[in-house]
Coordinates of C-alpha atoms and ligand atoms in Angstrom, one line a residue:
X1 CA 12.8 8.6 10.9
X2 CA 11.5 5.5 9.1
X3 CA 9.0 6.0 6.3
X4 CA 5.5 4.5 6.2
X5 CA 3.2 4.3 3.1
X6 CA -0.2 2.9 2.7
X7 CA -3.3 3.5 0.5
X8 CA -6.9 2.6 0.0
X9 CA -8.8 2.4 -3.3
X10 CA -11.7 4.8 -3.6
X11 CA -14.4 2.2 -4.3
X12 CA -17.0 3.3 -1.7
X13 CA -17.0 4.1 2.0
X14 CA -14.5 2.8 4.5
X15 CA -15.8 -0.3 6.4
X16 CA -14.7 -2.0 9.6
X17 CA -12.2 -4.2 7.6
X18 CA -10.4 -1.1 6.2
X19 CA -10.5 0.5 9.6
X20 CA -9.2 -2.3 11.8
X21 CA -7.0 -3.8 9.0
X22 CA -5.3 -0.6 8.1
X23 CA -6.6 2.9 9.1
X24 CA -6.4 2.3 12.9
X25 CA -2.6 1.7 12.4
X26 CA -2.3 4.8 10.3
X27 CA -3.6 7.0 13.1
X28 CA -1.0 5.5 15.5
X29 CA 1.9 5.4 13.2
X30 CA 1.6 9.1 12.2
X31 CA 2.9 9.9 15.6
X32 CA 6.1 8.0 15.2
X33 CA 7.0 7.8 11.5
X34 CA 7.3 9.8 8.4
X35 CA 3.9 8.8 7.0
X36 CA 2.3 8.9 3.5
X37 CA -1.3 7.9 3.3
X38 CA -3.0 8.1 -0.1
X39 CA -6.1 7.3 -2.0
X40 CA -5.3 4.8 -4.7
X41 CA -7.5 6.1 -7.5
X42 CA -5.4 4.7 -10.3
X43 CA -5.8 1.2 -8.8
X44 CA -9.5 1.6 -8.9
X45 CA -9.5 2.0 -12.7
X46 CA -9.1 -1.7 -13.2
X47 CA -12.9 -2.0 -13.0
X48 CA -13.7 1.0 -15.3
X49 CA -15.7 3.1 -12.8
X50 CA -17.7 6.0 -13.9
X51 CA -15.8 9.3 -13.6
X52 CA -18.5 10.8 -11.2
X53 CA -18.0 7.8 -8.9
X54 CA -14.2 8.3 -8.8
X55 CA -14.6 11.9 -7.8
X56 CA -17.2 11.2 -5.2
X57 CA -15.4 8.2 -3.7
X58 CA -12.1 10.0 -3.6
X59 CA -13.6 12.8 -1.6
X60 CA -15.4 10.3 0.6
X61 CA -12.2 8.4 1.5
X62 CA -10.4 11.7 2.1
X63 CA -13.1 12.9 4.5
X64 CA -13.1 9.5 6.2
X65 CA -9.3 9.4 6.6
X66 CA -9.6 12.7 8.4
X67 CA -12.6 11.7 10.4
X68 CA -10.7 8.6 11.7
X69 CA -8.0 10.9 13.0
X70 CA -5.4 11.0 10.3
X71 CA -3.9 14.4 10.8
X72 CA -2.6 16.4 7.8
X73 CA -0.2 18.2 10.1
X74 CA 1.4 14.9 11.0
X75 CA 1.0 12.7 7.9
X76 CA 1.1 13.4 4.2
X77 CA -2.3 12.7 2.9
X78 CA -2.6 12.7 -0.9
X79 CA -4.4 11.4 -4.0
X80 CA -2.3 8.9 -5.9
X81 CA -3.1 10.5 -9.4
X82 CA -1.7 13.9 -8.1
X83 CA 1.7 12.3 -8.0
X84 CA 2.5 11.4 -11.6
X85 CA 6.1 10.4 -10.7
X86 CA 4.5 7.2 -9.5
X87 CA 3.6 6.3 -13.1
X88 CA 7.2 6.6 -14.3
X89 CA 8.5 4.4 -11.5
X90 CA 5.6 1.9 -12.4
X91 CA 6.9 1.8 -16.0
X92 CA 10.5 1.1 -14.9
X93 CA 9.3 -1.6 -12.4
X94 CA 7.2 -3.2 -15.1
X95 CA 10.3 -3.7 -17.2
X96 CA 11.6 -6.1 -14.5
X97 CA 8.2 -7.8 -13.7
X98 CA 7.6 -11.0 -15.6
X99 CA 4.4 -12.2 -17.1
X100 CA 4.5 -15.6 -15.3
X101 CA 4.8 -14.2 -11.8
X102 CA 2.1 -11.6 -12.4
X103 CA -0.3 -14.2 -13.8
X104 CA 0.3 -16.4 -10.8
X105 CA -0.8 -13.9 -8.2
X106 CA -3.9 -15.0 -6.4
X107 CA -5.6 -11.6 -6.7
X108 CA -5.1 -11.5 -10.5
X109 CA -6.6 -15.0 -10.8
X110 CA -9.5 -14.0 -8.6
X111 CA -10.2 -10.8 -10.5
X112 CA -9.9 -12.5 -13.8
X113 CA -12.6 -14.9 -12.7
X114 CA -14.7 -12.1 -11.3
X115 CA -14.5 -9.9 -14.5
X116 CA -13.8 -12.3 -17.4
X117 CA -14.8 -9.6 -20.0
X118 CA -12.3 -7.1 -18.6
X119 CA -9.0 -8.9 -17.9
X120 CA -6.9 -5.8 -18.6
X121 CA -3.2 -5.2 -18.3
X122 CA -3.8 -2.9 -15.3
X123 CA -5.2 -5.9 -13.4
X124 CA -2.1 -7.9 -14.4
X125 CA 0.3 -5.2 -13.3
X126 CA -1.6 -4.2 -10.2
X127 CA 1.3 -5.4 -8.0
X128 CA 3.9 -3.3 -9.8
X129 CA 1.8 -0.1 -9.4
X130 CA 1.4 -0.9 -5.7
X131 CA 5.2 -1.5 -5.5
X132 CA 5.8 1.9 -7.2
X133 CA 3.5 3.6 -4.5
X134 CA 5.6 2.0 -1.8
X135 CA 9.1 2.2 -3.2
X136 CA 8.5 5.8 -4.4
X137 CA 9.0 7.0 -0.8
X138 CA 11.3 4.2 0.2
X139 CA 8.9 3.0 2.8
X140 CA 10.1 0.6 5.4
X141 CA 6.7 -0.3 6.9
X142 CA 3.4 -0.7 5.2
X143 CA 0.3 -1.0 7.4
X144 CA -2.1 -3.3 5.5
X145 CA -4.6 -6.2 6.2
X146 CA -3.9 -9.8 5.6
X147 CA -5.3 -9.8 2.0
X148 CA -2.4 -7.6 0.9
X149 CA 0.4 -10.1 1.9
X150 CA 1.0 -11.4 -1.6
X151 CA 1.2 -7.9 -3.1
X152 CA 3.7 -7.0 -0.3
X153 CA 5.8 -10.0 -1.2
X154 CA 5.8 -8.8 -4.8
X155 CA 6.9 -5.3 -3.7
X156 CA 9.8 -6.8 -1.9
X157 CA 10.7 -8.9 -4.9
X158 CA 10.7 -5.9 -7.2
X159 CA 12.8 -3.9 -4.8
X160 CA 15.4 -6.7 -4.6
X161 CA 15.4 -7.3 -8.3
X162 CA 16.0 -3.6 -9.1
X163 CA 18.9 -3.6 -6.7
X164 CA 20.3 -6.8 -8.2
X165 CA 19.9 -5.8 -11.8
X166 CA 21.6 -2.4 -11.3
X167 CA 24.1 -3.6 -8.6
X168 CA 22.9 -1.0 -6.1
X169 CA 21.6 -0.9 -2.6
X170 CA 18.9 1.5 -3.3
X171 CA 15.4 0.3 -2.5
X172 CA 14.6 -0.9 1.0
X173 CA 12.5 -4.1 1.2
X174 CA 9.2 -2.9 2.7
X175 CA 7.6 -5.0 5.4
X176 CA 3.9 -5.3 6.2
X177 CA 2.9 -3.8 9.5
X178 CA 0.0 -4.7 11.7
X179 CA -0.9 -3.4 15.2
X180 CA -0.3 -6.3 17.6
X181 CA 2.1 -7.8 15.0
X182 CA -0.7 -9.9 13.5
X183 CA -2.1 -9.1 10.1
X184 CA -5.9 -8.9 10.5
X185 CA -8.6 -10.4 8.4
X186 CA -11.8 -8.8 9.6
X187 CA -14.6 -11.3 8.7
X188 CA -18.0 -10.6 7.3
X189 CA -21.1 -11.8 9.1
X190 CA -22.6 -13.7 6.3
X191 CA -21.1 -17.0 7.2
X192 CA -17.7 -17.1 5.4
X193 CA -14.8 -15.0 4.2
X194 CA -13.6 -11.5 4.8
X195 CA -15.6 -8.3 5.1
X196 CA -15.4 -6.4 1.8
X197 CA -17.2 -3.9 -0.4
X198 CA -17.4 -6.3 -3.3
X199 CA -18.5 -9.1 -0.9
X200 CA -21.6 -7.0 -0.1
X201 CA -21.2 -7.8 3.6
X202 CA -19.6 -4.7 4.9
X203 CA -20.4 -2.6 7.9
X204 CA -19.4 0.9 7.1
X205 CA -18.1 3.6 9.4
X206 CA -20.8 5.9 8.0
X207 CA -23.6 3.4 8.9
X208 CA -26.1 4.7 11.5
X209 CA -27.0 2.7 14.6
X210 CA -30.1 1.3 13.0
X211 CA -28.3 0.1 10.0
X212 CA -25.5 -1.4 12.0
X213 CA -27.9 -3.2 14.3
X214 CA -29.8 -4.6 11.4
X215 CA -26.7 -5.9 9.8
X216 CA -25.4 -7.5 12.9
X217 CA -28.7 -9.0 13.9
X218 CA -28.8 -10.7 10.5
X219 CA -25.4 -12.4 11.1
X220 CA -25.4 -16.1 10.2
X221 CA -25.5 -18.4 13.3
X222 CA -26.6 -21.9 14.1
X223 CA -28.7 -23.8 16.6
X224 CA -25.9 -23.3 19.2
X225 CA -23.4 -25.7 20.8
X226 CA -24.8 -29.0 22.2
X227 CA -21.6 -30.1 24.0
X228 CA -19.3 -28.1 26.3
X229 CA -16.2 -26.7 24.6
X230 CA -17.2 -27.8 21.1
X231 CA -15.4 -26.4 18.1
X232 CA -16.9 -23.3 16.5
X233 CA -18.1 -23.5 13.0
X234 CA -16.9 -20.7 10.6
X235 CA -19.9 -18.3 11.0
X236 CA -19.7 -18.5 14.7
X237 CA -15.9 -18.1 14.7
X238 CA -16.4 -15.0 12.6
X239 CA -18.9 -13.5 15.0
X240 CA -16.4 -14.1 17.8
X241 CA -13.5 -12.6 15.8
X242 CA -15.4 -9.4 15.2
X243 CA -16.3 -9.2 18.8
X244 CA -12.7 -9.8 19.8
X245 CA -11.7 -6.8 17.5
X246 CA -14.4 -4.4 18.5
X247 CA -15.5 -5.2 22.1
X248 CA -13.7 -5.2 25.4
X249 CA -11.8 -8.3 26.5
X250 CA -14.3 -8.8 29.4
X251 CA -17.2 -8.9 27.0
X252 CA -15.5 -11.2 24.6
X253 CA -14.6 -13.6 27.5
X254 CA -18.1 -13.5 28.8
X255 CA -19.6 -14.7 25.5
X256 CA -16.7 -17.1 24.8
X257 CA -17.2 -18.8 28.2
X258 CA -21.0 -19.0 27.6
X259 CA -20.4 -20.7 24.3
X260 CA -18.1 -23.2 26.0
X261 CA -20.6 -24.0 28.7
X262 CA -23.5 -24.1 26.1
X263 CA -25.5 -21.2 27.8
X264 CA -24.9 -18.7 24.9
X265 CA -27.8 -16.8 23.4
X266 CA -26.7 -15.5 20.0
X267 CA -29.3 -12.8 20.1
X268 CA -27.7 -11.3 23.2
X269 CA -24.2 -11.6 21.7
X270 CA -25.3 -9.8 18.5
X271 CA -27.0 -7.1 20.5
X272 CA -23.9 -6.5 22.5
X273 CA -21.7 -6.5 19.4
X274 CA -24.0 -4.1 17.6
X275 CA -23.8 -1.7 20.6
X276 CA -20.1 -1.9 20.7
X277 CA -19.7 -1.2 17.0
X278 CA -22.1 1.8 17.3
X279 CA -20.3 3.3 20.3
X280 CA -16.9 3.2 18.5
X281 CA -18.2 4.3 15.1
X282 CA -20.7 7.0 16.1
X283 CA -18.1 9.8 16.8
X284 CA -16.3 8.9 13.6
X285 CA -19.6 9.0 11.7
X286 CA -20.4 12.5 13.1
X287 CA -17.0 13.8 11.9
X288 CA -17.5 12.3 8.5
X289 CA -20.8 14.1 8.1
X290 CA -19.2 17.4 9.1
X291 CA -16.2 17.0 6.8
X292 CA -18.2 15.8 3.8
X293 CA -19.7 19.3 3.6
X294 CA -16.4 21.1 3.8
X295 CA -15.1 20.6 0.3
X296 CA -12.8 23.6 0.5
X297 CA -11.0 22.1 3.4
X298 CA -10.7 18.7 1.7
X299 CA -9.3 20.4 -1.4
X300 CA -6.7 22.2 0.7
X301 CA -5.6 19.0 2.5
X302 CA -5.2 17.2 -0.9
X303 CA -3.3 20.1 -2.4
X304 CA -0.9 20.3 0.5
X305 CA -0.4 16.5 0.5
X306 CA 0.2 16.4 -3.2
X307 CA 3.0 19.0 -2.9
X308 CA 4.7 17.1 -0.1
X309 CA 4.3 13.7 -1.8
X310 CA 5.7 15.0 -5.1
X311 CA 8.7 16.4 -3.4
X312 CA 9.5 13.1 -1.9
X313 CA 8.7 11.2 -5.1
X314 CA 10.7 13.4 -7.4
X315 CA 13.8 13.0 -5.3
X316 CA 13.5 9.2 -5.5
X317 CA 12.8 9.3 -9.2
X318 CA 15.7 11.5 -10.0
X319 CA 18.0 8.9 -8.4
X320 CA 16.3 6.1 -10.2
X321 CA 16.8 7.8 -13.6
X322 CA 20.5 8.1 -12.8
X323 CA 20.7 4.5 -11.8
X324 CA 19.1 3.1 -14.9
X325 CA 21.2 5.2 -17.2
X326 CA 19.2 8.3 -18.0
X327 CA 22.0 10.6 -17.1
X328 CA 21.4 13.3 -19.7
X329 CA 18.9 15.4 -17.6
Ligands
TYM401 P1 -8.1 -2.0 -0.5 O1 -8.6 -0.7 -1.0 O2 -8.8 -3.2 -1.0 O3 -8.2 -2.0 1.1 C1 -7.6 -1.0 1.9 C2 -7.0 -1.6 3.2 O4 -8.0 -2.2 3.9 C3 -7.5 -3.5 4.3 N1 -8.7 -4.4 4.3 C4 -8.9 -5.3 5.3 N2 -8.1 -5.7 6.4 C5 -8.6 -6.6 7.2 N3 -9.8 -7.2 7.0 C6 -10.6 -6.9 5.9 N4 -11.7 -7.6 5.7 C7 -10.1 -6.0 5.0 N5 -10.6 -5.4 3.9 C8 -9.7 -4.5 3.5 C9 -6.6 -3.9 3.1 O5 -5.7 -5.0 3.6 C10 -5.9 -2.7 2.9 O6 -4.8 -2.5 3.8 N6 -3.9 -2.7 -3.0 C11 -4.5 -2.0 -2.0 C12 -4.4 -0.5 -2.1 C13 -3.0 0.0 -2.3 C14 -1.9 0.0 -1.4 C15 -0.8 0.5 -2.1 C16 -1.8 -0.4 -0.1 C17 -2.5 0.5 -3.5 N7 -1.2 0.8 -3.4 C18 0.4 0.7 -1.4 C19 -0.6 -0.2 0.6 C20 0.5 0.3 -0.1 C21 -6.0 -2.3 -1.9 O7 -6.6 -2.7 -2.8 O8 -6.5 -2.1 -0.7

């Protein structure tokens, strides 16, 4: 059975981008693959979060994973920092990762711009830590959103390079995976760009109906099309993209046709979109609220997951040590 790995940083609540870009695929893949889904708490340290926030956010993501339907009986769910083997592999991979290529990654350049007073080595080597997460379990498929494509390319490069340097056929080159074979970029509704926590434009799975409706009704639009079949400016395209993801094909077609014949009323479209988001997220929200208060269960899930993940990780690591010449153990 092929192995699947993916993770999410504990930087707040899960939003629609995380769900449709990644978590929805997790819930389907767990039925067919040997899955490892984790909470990337080491990765979140690049921004120096307060310890209380890390603990809170890690529990939050754990509860939200479960609420979305990831099943600890089917998939291994763990917290990255519980599997210290990953750090050792990270070290080995860093020896074969070059400054130039790390500096050239778009996400490093972006982060360096966003936090000019904290351009730390962890930011620079973010892709090697991510590669360690993936290669640790020899994953073949990695369900991620479009924004992770460059990191995935790096992971493949590091796998290939390790094999070449040591003349082995050890690491598999992991491929990104998306439901429907198309990596998703879930847009925000503030006119441009993707939905994200740091973008401040996220609709969260935990948001109640009132909050969701308020966020959707505030979506940026324009005066409306003046000619039939006119091109859609970015904010309008984003509204349609979100509707295509969340609503039924019939609903999407109805509003798309009404845009094309200039009869669209954005207020109606937003109302429909808000309703559709609420009806999909309400049951998840309820489960999150239940699970949030069951700390004992969350701890038990994390403990079981850590054991299973460490078993897989230590097996890979033992082989890596042999390959690189640490044969004395
Ligand atoms: P993170 O925490 O930023 O995001 C988690 C997942 O959500 C997806 N995502 C989106 N997809 C579509 N549209 C959006 N607007 C959107 N926003 C977020 C991301 O693509 C991602 O799949 N580096 C990773 C965490 C990580 C990881 C790994 C992932 C660490 N190690 C190993 C996979 C395998 C990250 O920062 O994701």
